[in-house]
PDB file of C-alpha atoms in Angstrom:
ATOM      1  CA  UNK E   1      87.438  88.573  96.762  1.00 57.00           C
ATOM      2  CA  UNK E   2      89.820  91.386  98.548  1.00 67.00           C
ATOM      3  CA  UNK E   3      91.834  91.592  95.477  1.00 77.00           C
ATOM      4  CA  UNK E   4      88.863  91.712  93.139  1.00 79.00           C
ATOM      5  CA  UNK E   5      87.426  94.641  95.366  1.00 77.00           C
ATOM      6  CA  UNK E   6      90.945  96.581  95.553  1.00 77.00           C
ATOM      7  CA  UNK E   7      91.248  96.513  92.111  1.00 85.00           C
ATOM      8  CA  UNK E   8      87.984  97.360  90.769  1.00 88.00           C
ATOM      9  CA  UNK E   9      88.018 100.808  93.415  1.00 90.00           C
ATOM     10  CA  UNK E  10      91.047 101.992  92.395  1.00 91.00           C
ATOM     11  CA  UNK E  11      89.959 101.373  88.309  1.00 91.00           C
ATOM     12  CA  UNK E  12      86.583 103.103  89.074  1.00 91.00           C
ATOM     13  CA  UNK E  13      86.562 105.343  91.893  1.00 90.00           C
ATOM     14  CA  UNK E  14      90.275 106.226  93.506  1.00 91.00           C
ATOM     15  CA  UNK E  15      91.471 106.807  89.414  1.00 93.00           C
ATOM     16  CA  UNK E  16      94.458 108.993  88.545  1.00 94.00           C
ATOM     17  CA  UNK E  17      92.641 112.049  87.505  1.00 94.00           C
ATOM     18  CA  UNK E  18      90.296 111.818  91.079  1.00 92.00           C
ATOM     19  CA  UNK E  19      93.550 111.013  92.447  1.00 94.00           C
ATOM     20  CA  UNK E  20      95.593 114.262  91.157  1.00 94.00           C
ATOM     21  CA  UNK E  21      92.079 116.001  91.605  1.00 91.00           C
ATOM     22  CA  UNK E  22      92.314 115.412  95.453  1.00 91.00           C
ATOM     23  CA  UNK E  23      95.717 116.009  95.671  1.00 93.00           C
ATOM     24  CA  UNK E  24      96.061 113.862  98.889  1.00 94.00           C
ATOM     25  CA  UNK E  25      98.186 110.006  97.893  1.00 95.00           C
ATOM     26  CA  UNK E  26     100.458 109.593  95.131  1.00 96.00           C
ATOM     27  CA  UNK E  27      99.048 107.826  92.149  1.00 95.00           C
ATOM     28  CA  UNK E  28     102.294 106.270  91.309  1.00 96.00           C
ATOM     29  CA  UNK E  29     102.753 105.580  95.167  1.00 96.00           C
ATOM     30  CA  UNK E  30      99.184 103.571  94.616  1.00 95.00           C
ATOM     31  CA  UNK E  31     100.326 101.501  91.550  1.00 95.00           C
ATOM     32  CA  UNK E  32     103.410 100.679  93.248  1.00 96.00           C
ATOM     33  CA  UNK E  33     101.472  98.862  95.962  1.00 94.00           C
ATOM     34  CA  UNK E  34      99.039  97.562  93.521  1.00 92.00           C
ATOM     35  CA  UNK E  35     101.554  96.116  91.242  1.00 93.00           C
ATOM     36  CA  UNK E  36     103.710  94.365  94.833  1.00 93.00           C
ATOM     37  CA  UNK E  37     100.233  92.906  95.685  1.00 91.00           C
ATOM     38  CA  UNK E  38      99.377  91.588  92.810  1.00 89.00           C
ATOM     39  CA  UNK E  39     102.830  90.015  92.033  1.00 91.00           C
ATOM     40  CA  UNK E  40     103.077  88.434  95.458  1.00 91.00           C
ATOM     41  CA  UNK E  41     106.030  90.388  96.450  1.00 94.00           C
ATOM     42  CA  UNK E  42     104.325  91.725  99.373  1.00 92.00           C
ATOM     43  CA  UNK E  43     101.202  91.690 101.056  1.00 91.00           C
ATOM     44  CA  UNK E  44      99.780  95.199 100.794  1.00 91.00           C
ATOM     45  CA  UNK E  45      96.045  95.049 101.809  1.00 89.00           C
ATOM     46  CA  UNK E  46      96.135  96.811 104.577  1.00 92.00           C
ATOM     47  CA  UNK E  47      97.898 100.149 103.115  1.00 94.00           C
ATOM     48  CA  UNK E  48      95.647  99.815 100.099  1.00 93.00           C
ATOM     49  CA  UNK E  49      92.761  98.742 102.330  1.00 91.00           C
ATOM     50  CA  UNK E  50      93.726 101.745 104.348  1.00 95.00           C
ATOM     51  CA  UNK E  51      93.668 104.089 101.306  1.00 95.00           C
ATOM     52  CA  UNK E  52      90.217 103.115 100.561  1.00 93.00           C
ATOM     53  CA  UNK E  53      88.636 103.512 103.678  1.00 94.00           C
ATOM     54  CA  UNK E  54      90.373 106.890 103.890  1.00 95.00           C
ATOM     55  CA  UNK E  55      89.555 108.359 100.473  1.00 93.00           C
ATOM     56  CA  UNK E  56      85.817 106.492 101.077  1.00 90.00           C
ATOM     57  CA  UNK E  57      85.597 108.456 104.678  1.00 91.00           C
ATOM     58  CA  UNK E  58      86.722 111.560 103.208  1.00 91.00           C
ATOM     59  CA  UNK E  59      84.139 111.749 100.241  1.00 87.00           C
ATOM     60  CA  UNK E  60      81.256 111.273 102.255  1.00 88.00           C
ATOM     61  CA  UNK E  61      82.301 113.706 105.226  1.00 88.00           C
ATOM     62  CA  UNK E  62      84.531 116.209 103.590  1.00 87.00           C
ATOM     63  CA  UNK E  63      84.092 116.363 100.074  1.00 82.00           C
ATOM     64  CA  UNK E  64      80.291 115.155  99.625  1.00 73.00           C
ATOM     65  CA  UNK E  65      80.809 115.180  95.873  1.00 61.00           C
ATOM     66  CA  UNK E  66      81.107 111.342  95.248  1.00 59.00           C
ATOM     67  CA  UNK E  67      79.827 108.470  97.667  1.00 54.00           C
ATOM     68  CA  UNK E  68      82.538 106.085  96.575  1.00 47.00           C
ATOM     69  CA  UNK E  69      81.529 102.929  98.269  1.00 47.00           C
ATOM     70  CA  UNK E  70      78.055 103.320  97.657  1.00 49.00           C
ATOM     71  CA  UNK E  71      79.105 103.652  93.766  1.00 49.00           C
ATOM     72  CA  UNK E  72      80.515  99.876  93.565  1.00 48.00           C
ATOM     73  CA  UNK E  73      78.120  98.497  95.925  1.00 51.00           C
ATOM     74  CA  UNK E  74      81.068  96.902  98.178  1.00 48.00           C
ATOM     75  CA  UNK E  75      78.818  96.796 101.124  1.00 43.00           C
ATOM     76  CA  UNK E  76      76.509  93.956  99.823  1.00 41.00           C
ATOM     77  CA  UNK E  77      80.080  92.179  98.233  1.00 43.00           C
ATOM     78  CA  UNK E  78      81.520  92.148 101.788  1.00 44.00           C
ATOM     79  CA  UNK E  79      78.451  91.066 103.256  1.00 39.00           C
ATOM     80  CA  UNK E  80      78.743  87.561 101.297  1.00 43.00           C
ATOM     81  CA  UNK E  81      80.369  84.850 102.287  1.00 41.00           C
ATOM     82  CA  UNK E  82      83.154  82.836 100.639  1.00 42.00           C
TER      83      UNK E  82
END
């Protein structure tokens, strides 16, 4: 389910033009981890794991203009079980 759940934020919520927008990661920085994960390469869930709970933490305190978690309704997907 992780990899379902990192995907889908970064295609919704963390996009390219929010990401630019922001100004804080690098988009291509993102993809790069996205596209290790994916492939196997490497295991990358925390930093993109990380990401998310930053940029999440950051729209609801700082800039109050999105509520990105809220958006995809991850709270009820983590809440299930395998």
């Amino acid at each position: 389910w992780m990899d379902a759940v990192l995907d889908r934020y970064f295609e919704e919520v963390l996009t390219q033009r929010q990401t630019q927008r922001d100004g804080i990661f690098s988009w291509e920085e993102i993809q790069r981890l996205r596209m290790e994960h994916r492939a196997r390469r490497r295991d990358a869930s925390m930093e993109l794991l990380g990401i998310i709970m930053f940029d999440a933490w950051y729209h609801r305190y700082i800039d109050k203009q999105r509520g990105s978690l809220q958006t995809l309704g991850v709270h009820s997907q983590c809440s299930k079980s395998p």
